[in-house]
Amino acid sequence: MKHTRKFAVGAVLAAAVGMVAGCSGDAEQAPAEGSEGSGRGPITFAQGKDTTGKLQTVIDGWNADHPDEEVTFIELAEAADEQRTALVQDFQAGAGTYDVAGLDVVWTAEFAARDWLVPLDDIDTTGLFESTVDSGTYDGTLYAAPYNTNAGFLYYRTDLVETPPTTWAELEDACDIAVANEIDCYAGQFAQYEGLTVNFSEAVNSAGGSVIDENGEVTVDTPEAKAGLQFLVDGFESGTIPAEAITYQEEEGRRAFQAGNLLFLRNWPYVHGLATQEGADSVVQDTIGIAPLPGADGLGASTLGGYNLAISKASENQQTAKDFITYLESEEVQRTLLTELSLPPVRSSLYDDAALQADVPYLATLKSALENAVARPKAVAYSELSTLISTEVYEALQGSVTVDEALSGLQEDLQDVVDAS
Amino acid sequence: MKAGRAVLDDVVRHPDMTLEGAPDPRTRTQAAPDGARAGGARRRPGRSREGRFAFWLVLPTLIVLAGVIGYPVVRAVVRSLYDDPVGRTPEFIGLGNYAEAVVGSGAEDFWAALSTTMFFTGTTVVLELVIGMAMALVMNRAFRGRSIVRAVVLVPWAIPTAVCAVLWRWTFDANGIVNHLIGQQVLWTGSEWPAKWAIVFADTWKTAPFIALLVLAGLQTISQEIYEAARVDGAGPVRRFVSITLPLVRPAIVVAVLFRMLDVLRIYDLPQIFTHGANDTRTLSMLVVEESIGNLKAGMGSALSTLTFLIVFLVALVYIRVLGARVLNGRDGGAA
C-alpha cells in the first residue's frame, strides 16, 4: 500500500502549497515613476459594473471629439470589494492597466498615502459639493476628483405617516403607528459589514459627534458618540428596530420595506427607483415618502457615499486622463449621469434645475441630505478601522457588551490603528 | 444471482470504474485512490533507461510547477519576514509578523479563527462522512432508477460554492423558507451558533456527495463473490458491512476524508458570503485575505497564510501517520 500513502502525502503537499501560493498578496513592488507620464494618447477608464449600459455613450461622446486620445472603458466587478482588489493589484504592481479609475470615497486616503495616485490640484472643483471635494482630498491635496455622490434617506410610508420625523424622539413616537398597523418600525443596515460602519457613523454624526475629528483624533468615547450608538441599541432593545434587522444589508431592508413590513427605512437613493417600479413585488409603490435622516435634536447627518476619479501614477497619458476627468465633471455629462445612469451628480447647480427635479422626485431631498452629509473617517488604514467599528458596534447591538464598554474598547483599538499608520 | 448481474452491468456501463478491480484483493483495495497515480517507471527502478526517459517526460511539468507554485510559495515565505509600511520599502523584521499573529495584538483574532476553522473541520467532515457513506451504499445497490439517483446526488457538488452560499443565505434568511418550515423566527446569520450550524449544514449539503462519489468508487471494486461467500457462511447484513464492506472500502474513505479535511481547513467562500465572518465564523483563510487584501498588509498576510499552511500540513500529517498508516498498511502487515 506504499503508493496509496505516497499519493496521500503528495495530495496534502500539493493542496497546502497551492493554498499558500493562492493566498499571499505581494505588495512590495513600488509603483512606477509617473514623471514621464504627462503625455497625451489613448487611455483606459475603469469603474464598477455599469448596470444601465449607458456609460459607453458618455465615453463615445468623448471619443468622437478626441480621436487620438480614445478612452477604453474597463468594466470592473459590481461589488466594491472586488473593484478595490482589482485596483490594488494593478496599482501595487505599477502595471498601469487603469489610467483613470473610479474610487469609492473611502479609498482615497489609503491609495494616496501609498503614492499610487497623481495629485489633481489643477482640476477645477468650483461648483462641486464641498463635501465631495473633501472626500477626494488627502493631506490637503486633491487626489480623487468628485464623480458621483450619494447620501442616505429616511424612507417612510406616506399612507401611514403625514409628516416624516425630524428627530429620533419623533421617530420613536411615530412607531406607535407601526404598532397599530402590526408592522415593524425602523431599520437600516445592521449586519456586520461596511454598511454597519456607515449606519454607526451616521448615528454618531447625527448626535453631533464624530468618529475621527478633523485633527485625526479618534473621538468615539464622547457623550455624542455614546448618544448615537445608544439610539441604535435602544432601538433593538425596545423593538423599535426589529430583531431581524441585525441580519440586514441594503437589500434585506429594501425587501422588508417593499413588502410593507417596515414603516421607516434608512437606505440609499437606489431604493426609490426599485420600490416604485417593481410592480407586484412592491406593495408600497404609490406610498413611498423620502425625507432627510432624523438626528438627536433636529435633522441628522447622512454618511457620504459615491465615487471619485483618480489617475494612476503608472499612467503614461496623464494629461489626457485629466482632460477626461474634467469632461466627466462637466455639467452636460453630470446631467446625463443622473438622468440615464441614476448617479447623483456632484455639481450642486443641477439640483436646482426644475426640469431635473420633475424627472427625479428625490432630487431636492438629496440636495439637503448632501449639504449636511459627513464623510466617513479618512484614514490610511480605513479597511482596518471599518472592520473594528463594525465588529464592536455589532456586539453592542446584540447586547453582549454595553454601549460604554463597546465605545471605550473601540476608542483604544481605533487609536492604535491610527497611531500605527 | 441478482447482485452478480449488477456487477456485470457495471462493468458494461462503467468500464473505467471497475477496470482496476482485478480479482487480486491486494490490487483491489488500492484501486480507487490510486487512479491518479502516474507510474510505470516507479515500479521498476532497476531499469534506468526507462527512468531517464520518464524524467524527461516529467521535466516540463516540474518546471511549470516550480514557476507557478514553487516561486509564489517561496516569495510568500520571504515576504512574511518583512513589515508592512505605508510609503516606504518593507524592512526585514525576522519572525515579527509571526510573533504578532500568534502572541501579539493579532493573537485574539488568530486563535479565534483557528478554533472556528477546527470546529468546521471536525463537524463537517464527520457529518459528510456519515451521510456520504450512506449515499454511496444506496447508490451501490441495484435498483430501478439508480442512474437518476446517482446524478441527483451529485447536483450539490456540481454547484459552485459561492452560488451555494448565496442560495443558503436566502434559504436561511430571517423570512426565508427554513424559518417558514420550522415555524420560528431564528436569526440564522444574526448570532453565533445558528450561524455556525447553518454553515456546517450548507457545507455538508454541498460536499457529502463528494465523499459519496469516492466511497462509491471504492465500493464498486469489492467483488460480490466475497459477499456471496459470507452469506453462505451465514453472516448477517451488519456483519457483512462491518467485516467486509468497511475494511475493503477503508482506503477510499481515508483518502476522501483527507481531501475533505484539506479542503475545509481552507474554507473561505461559504462563511465569507454567509456571514462576512460575523458571529465568530471567521476562518483562517478569511483572516489571511482580510489582512493581505483588505488591510493591504502583505507581510502579515503572508505570515498568516504560511501559518495556515503549516497547520493544514500538520493536521494532515498526523492524520496520515496515526490513522491513515494503520488503515493503509493494515493488509500489508505494516510494510510501508
Coordinates of C-alpha atoms in Angstrom, one line a residue, chain B:
Chain B
M1 CA -27.6 -14.0 -8.5
K2 CA -29.2 -10.6 -8.7
A3 CA -26.2 -8.9 -7.2
G4 CA -23.8 -10.7 -9.6
R5 CA -25.7 -9.4 -12.5
A6 CA -25.5 -5.9 -11.2
V7 CA -21.7 -6.1 -11.1
L8 CA -21.7 -7.3 -14.7
D9 CA -24.0 -4.4 -15.6
D10 CA -21.5 -2.1 -14.0
V11 CA -18.6 -3.5 -16.0
V12 CA -20.6 -2.9 -19.1
R13 CA -21.8 0.6 -18.2
H14 CA -18.8 1.9 -16.3
P15 CA -15.8 0.1 -17.6
D16 CA -13.5 2.7 -16.2
M17 CA -14.8 2.4 -12.7
T18 CA -14.1 -1.3 -12.4
L19 CA -11.0 -1.5 -14.6
E20 CA -8.7 -1.8 -11.7
G21 CA -10.9 -4.1 -9.7
A22 CA -9.0 -7.1 -10.6
P23 CA -9.7 -10.3 -8.6
D24 CA -6.4 -10.0 -6.7
P25 CA -7.5 -8.4 -3.4
R26 CA -4.2 -6.6 -2.9
T27 CA -4.6 -4.6 -6.1
R28 CA -8.3 -4.1 -5.4
T29 CA -8.0 -2.3 -2.2
Q30 CA -5.8 0.4 -3.6
A31 CA -7.6 0.7 -6.9
A32 CA -9.8 3.7 -6.1
P33 CA -7.4 6.1 -4.6
D34 CA -4.7 5.1 -7.0
G35 CA -6.5 6.3 -10.0
A36 CA -4.4 9.4 -10.4
R37 CA -1.0 7.8 -9.9
A38 CA 1.4 8.0 -12.7
G39 CA 3.8 5.4 -12.6
G40 CA 5.2 2.7 -14.8
A41 CA 8.8 3.7 -14.1
R42 CA 8.4 3.8 -10.3
R43 CA 7.6 0.1 -10.2
R44 CA 10.9 -1.0 -11.7
P45 CA 13.6 1.3 -10.5
G46 CA 16.2 -1.0 -11.9
R47 CA 15.5 -0.1 -15.5
S48 CA 17.3 3.2 -15.6
R49 CA 16.9 3.9 -19.3
E50 CA 13.2 3.9 -18.8
G51 CA 13.6 6.0 -15.7
R52 CA 15.6 8.6 -17.5
F53 CA 13.0 8.8 -20.3
A54 CA 10.4 9.3 -17.6
F55 CA 12.4 12.1 -16.1
W56 CA 12.5 14.0 -19.4
L57 CA 8.7 13.5 -19.8
V58 CA 8.1 14.8 -16.3
L59 CA 10.5 17.7 -16.5
P60 CA 8.3 20.2 -18.3
T61 CA 5.6 19.7 -15.7
L62 CA 8.1 20.2 -12.9
I63 CA 9.3 23.4 -14.5
V64 CA 5.8 24.8 -14.8
L65 CA 5.0 23.7 -11.2
A66 CA 8.2 25.4 -9.9
G67 CA 7.2 28.6 -11.7
V68 CA 3.5 28.8 -10.7
I69 CA 3.6 27.1 -7.3
G70 CA 7.2 27.0 -6.1
Y71 CA 8.1 30.6 -6.8
P72 CA 5.0 32.2 -5.2
V73 CA 5.3 29.9 -2.1
V74 CA 8.9 30.9 -1.6
R75 CA 8.0 34.6 -2.2
A76 CA 5.2 34.4 0.3
V77 CA 7.5 32.9 3.0
V78 CA 10.2 35.5 2.3
R79 CA 7.6 38.3 2.2
S80 CA 6.3 37.2 5.6
L81 CA 9.6 38.2 7.1
Y82 CA 9.2 41.8 6.1
D83 CA 7.0 44.5 7.7
D84 CA 4.1 46.4 6.1
P85 CA 4.9 50.1 5.9
V86 CA 3.0 52.8 4.1
G87 CA 5.1 54.8 1.6
R88 CA 8.5 53.2 2.1
T89 CA 10.2 49.9 1.2
P90 CA 9.4 47.0 3.6
E91 CA 12.1 46.2 6.1
F92 CA 13.3 42.8 7.3
I93 CA 11.8 42.0 10.7
G94 CA 12.5 38.3 11.1
L95 CA 9.7 36.5 12.7
G96 CA 8.0 39.7 13.9
N97 CA 4.8 39.1 11.9
Y98 CA 4.5 35.5 13.2
A99 CA 5.0 36.7 16.8
E100 CA 2.4 39.4 16.3
A101 CA -0.1 37.0 14.9
V102 CA 0.3 34.2 17.5
V103 CA 1.0 36.1 20.7
G104 CA 0.9 39.8 19.8
S105 CA -2.0 42.1 19.0
G106 CA -3.4 39.7 16.4
A107 CA -3.4 36.7 18.7
E108 CA -7.1 37.0 19.6
D109 CA -8.2 37.0 16.0
F110 CA -5.8 34.2 15.1
W111 CA -6.8 31.8 17.8
A112 CA -10.5 32.6 17.3
A113 CA -10.1 31.9 13.6
L114 CA -8.2 28.7 14.3
S115 CA -10.7 27.3 16.7
T116 CA -13.6 28.2 14.3
T117 CA -11.8 26.5 11.4
M118 CA -11.2 23.4 13.6
F119 CA -14.8 23.4 14.6
F120 CA -15.9 23.5 11.0
T121 CA -13.4 20.8 10.1
G122 CA -14.5 18.5 12.9
T123 CA -18.2 18.8 12.4
T124 CA -18.4 18.9 8.6
V125 CA -16.0 16.0 8.0
V126 CA -17.8 13.7 10.4
L127 CA -21.3 14.6 9.1
E128 CA -20.2 14.4 5.5
L129 CA -18.6 11.0 6.0
V130 CA -21.7 9.5 7.6
I131 CA -24.1 11.0 5.1
G132 CA -21.8 10.4 2.1
M133 CA -21.2 6.8 3.2
A134 CA -25.0 6.2 3.4
M135 CA -25.4 7.8 -0.1
A136 CA -22.7 5.6 -1.5
L137 CA -24.3 2.4 -0.1
V138 CA -27.6 3.4 -1.6
M139 CA -26.1 4.2 -5.0
N140 CA -24.2 0.9 -4.9
R141 CA -27.3 -1.1 -4.8
A142 CA -29.1 -2.3 -7.9
F143 CA -32.5 -0.8 -8.2
R144 CA -34.6 0.8 -10.9
G145 CA -33.7 4.5 -11.5
R146 CA -30.3 4.1 -9.9
S147 CA -28.5 6.2 -12.5
I148 CA -31.0 9.0 -11.9
V149 CA -30.3 8.9 -8.1
R150 CA -26.6 9.0 -8.8
A151 CA -27.0 12.1 -11.0
V152 CA -29.3 13.8 -8.5
V153 CA -27.0 13.1 -5.6
L154 CA -24.1 14.8 -7.4
V155 CA -26.0 18.0 -8.2
P156 CA -25.0 19.9 -5.0
W157 CA -21.3 19.0 -5.7
A158 CA -21.6 20.5 -9.1
I159 CA -22.9 23.9 -7.9
P160 CA -20.1 26.4 -7.3
T161 CA -19.6 27.1 -3.6
A162 CA -20.2 30.8 -4.0
V163 CA -23.6 30.2 -5.6
C164 CA -24.3 27.6 -3.0
A165 CA -23.5 30.1 -0.3
V166 CA -25.9 32.7 -1.7
L167 CA -28.6 30.1 -2.1
W168 CA -28.3 29.1 1.5
R169 CA -28.2 32.6 2.7
W170 CA -31.5 33.2 1.1
T171 CA -32.8 29.9 2.5
F172 CA -31.7 30.9 6.0
D173 CA -32.9 34.4 5.7
A174 CA -35.0 35.7 8.6
N175 CA -38.1 35.4 6.4
G176 CA -36.7 32.5 4.4
I177 CA -38.0 29.0 3.8
V178 CA -36.2 27.4 6.7
N179 CA -37.9 29.7 9.3
H180 CA -41.1 29.2 7.4
L181 CA -40.8 25.4 7.7
I182 CA -39.9 25.3 11.3
G183 CA -42.4 28.0 12.2
Q184 CA -39.9 30.0 14.3
Q185 CA -38.1 33.3 13.7
V186 CA -34.5 32.1 14.1
L187 CA -31.9 34.8 13.0
W188 CA -29.6 32.3 11.3
T189 CA -27.0 34.9 10.4
G190 CA -27.6 37.0 13.4
S191 CA -26.0 35.0 16.3
E192 CA -23.1 32.7 16.8
W193 CA -24.4 29.1 17.0
P194 CA -27.2 29.4 14.4
A195 CA -24.7 30.9 12.0
K196 CA -22.1 28.2 12.6
W197 CA -24.6 25.4 12.3
A198 CA -26.1 26.9 9.2
I199 CA -22.6 27.0 7.6
V200 CA -22.0 23.4 8.7
F201 CA -25.3 22.4 7.2
A202 CA -24.6 24.2 3.9
D203 CA -21.1 22.7 3.6
T204 CA -22.4 19.2 4.4
W205 CA -25.1 19.6 1.8
K206 CA -22.6 20.6 -0.8
T207 CA -19.8 18.1 -0.2
A208 CA -21.3 14.9 1.2
P209 CA -21.8 13.9 -2.5
F210 CA -18.0 14.2 -3.0
I211 CA -17.4 11.7 -0.2
A212 CA -20.2 9.6 -1.6
L213 CA -18.5 9.5 -5.0
L214 CA -15.1 8.5 -3.7
V215 CA -16.6 5.8 -1.4
L216 CA -18.8 4.6 -4.2
A217 CA -15.7 4.1 -6.4
G218 CA -14.3 2.1 -3.5
L219 CA -17.4 0.0 -3.1
Q220 CA -17.5 -0.9 -6.7
T221 CA -14.2 -2.6 -6.5
I222 CA -15.5 -5.1 -3.9
S223 CA -16.3 -8.3 -5.6
Q224 CA -19.8 -9.6 -5.0
E225 CA -18.4 -13.1 -4.6
I226 CA -17.0 -12.2 -1.2
Y227 CA -20.5 -11.2 -0.1
E228 CA -21.9 -14.4 -1.6
A229 CA -19.4 -16.4 0.3
A230 CA -20.1 -14.5 3.6
R231 CA -23.8 -15.1 3.1
V232 CA -23.2 -18.8 2.6
D233 CA -21.3 -18.8 5.8
G234 CA -24.3 -17.2 7.5
A235 CA -23.1 -13.7 8.0
G236 CA -26.0 -11.2 8.5
P237 CA -26.1 -7.7 6.9
V238 CA -24.5 -6.0 9.8
R239 CA -21.7 -8.5 10.0
R240 CA -21.2 -8.3 6.2
F241 CA -21.0 -4.5 6.5
V242 CA -18.6 -4.4 9.4
S243 CA -16.3 -7.3 8.3
I244 CA -16.3 -6.9 4.5
T245 CA -17.5 -3.5 3.3
L246 CA -15.8 -1.3 5.9
P247 CA -12.3 -2.9 5.7
L248 CA -12.3 -3.1 1.9
V249 CA -13.6 0.4 1.4
R250 CA -11.3 1.9 4.1
P251 CA -8.6 3.2 1.7
A252 CA -11.2 5.1 -0.2
I253 CA -12.6 6.6 3.0
V254 CA -9.2 7.5 4.2
V255 CA -8.4 9.5 1.1
A256 CA -11.9 11.0 0.9
V257 CA -11.6 12.3 4.5
L258 CA -8.1 13.5 3.8
F259 CA -9.3 15.6 0.8
R260 CA -12.2 17.0 2.8
M261 CA -10.0 17.9 5.7
L262 CA -7.6 19.7 3.5
D263 CA -10.5 21.5 1.8
V264 CA -12.4 22.6 4.9
L265 CA -9.3 23.7 6.7
R266 CA -9.1 26.3 4.0
I267 CA -12.8 27.1 4.0
Y268 CA -13.4 30.7 2.8
D269 CA -16.2 31.4 0.4
L270 CA -19.1 29.9 2.3
P271 CA -18.7 31.8 5.6
Q272 CA -17.4 34.9 3.7
I273 CA -20.7 35.2 1.8
F274 CA -22.9 33.8 4.5
T275 CA -21.8 36.0 7.5
H276 CA -18.8 38.1 6.4
G277 CA -17.1 36.5 9.4
A278 CA -19.6 37.9 11.9
N279 CA -20.6 36.0 15.0
D280 CA -17.3 34.2 15.3
T281 CA -17.4 32.5 12.0
R282 CA -14.2 34.0 10.7
T283 CA -11.9 31.2 9.4
L284 CA -8.1 31.3 8.9
S285 CA -8.4 31.8 5.2
M286 CA -10.7 34.7 5.7
L287 CA -8.2 36.2 8.1
V288 CA -5.4 35.8 5.5
V289 CA -7.5 37.6 2.8
E290 CA -8.6 40.3 5.2
E291 CA -5.0 41.1 6.2
S292 CA -3.4 40.9 2.8
I293 CA -6.1 42.3 0.5
G294 CA -8.4 44.2 2.9
N295 CA -5.7 45.8 5.1
L296 CA -3.0 45.7 2.4
K297 CA -0.6 44.1 4.8
A298 CA 1.2 41.7 2.5
G299 CA 3.7 40.7 5.2
M300 CA 1.2 39.9 7.8
G301 CA -1.0 38.2 5.3
S302 CA 1.9 36.0 4.1
A303 CA 2.8 35.1 7.6
L304 CA -0.8 34.1 8.3
S305 CA -1.0 32.1 5.1
T306 CA 2.3 30.3 5.9
L307 CA 0.9 29.5 9.4
T308 CA -2.3 28.2 7.8
F309 CA -0.2 26.1 5.5
L310 CA 1.8 24.7 8.4
I311 CA -1.4 23.9 10.4
V312 CA -3.0 22.2 7.4
F313 CA 0.1 20.2 6.8
L314 CA 0.5 19.2 10.4
V315 CA -3.1 18.1 10.7
A316 CA -2.9 16.1 7.5
L317 CA 0.4 14.5 8.5
V318 CA -0.8 13.5 11.9
Y319 CA -3.9 12.1 10.3
I320 CA -1.9 10.0 7.8
R321 CA 0.7 8.9 10.4
V322 CA -1.8 8.0 13.1
L323 CA -5.0 7.0 11.4
G324 CA -4.1 6.6 7.8
A325 CA -1.0 4.5 8.2
R326 CA -2.9 1.9 10.2
V327 CA -5.6 1.6 7.6
L328 CA -3.3 1.8 4.6
N329 CA -0.8 -0.7 6.0
G330 CA -3.3 -2.9 7.7
R331 CA -3.3 -5.6 5.0
D332 CA 0.3 -5.4 4.3
G333 CA 1.3 -6.3 7.8
G334 CA 2.9 -3.0 8.4
A335 CA 5.3 -2.8 5.5
A336 CA 5.3 0.8 4.4

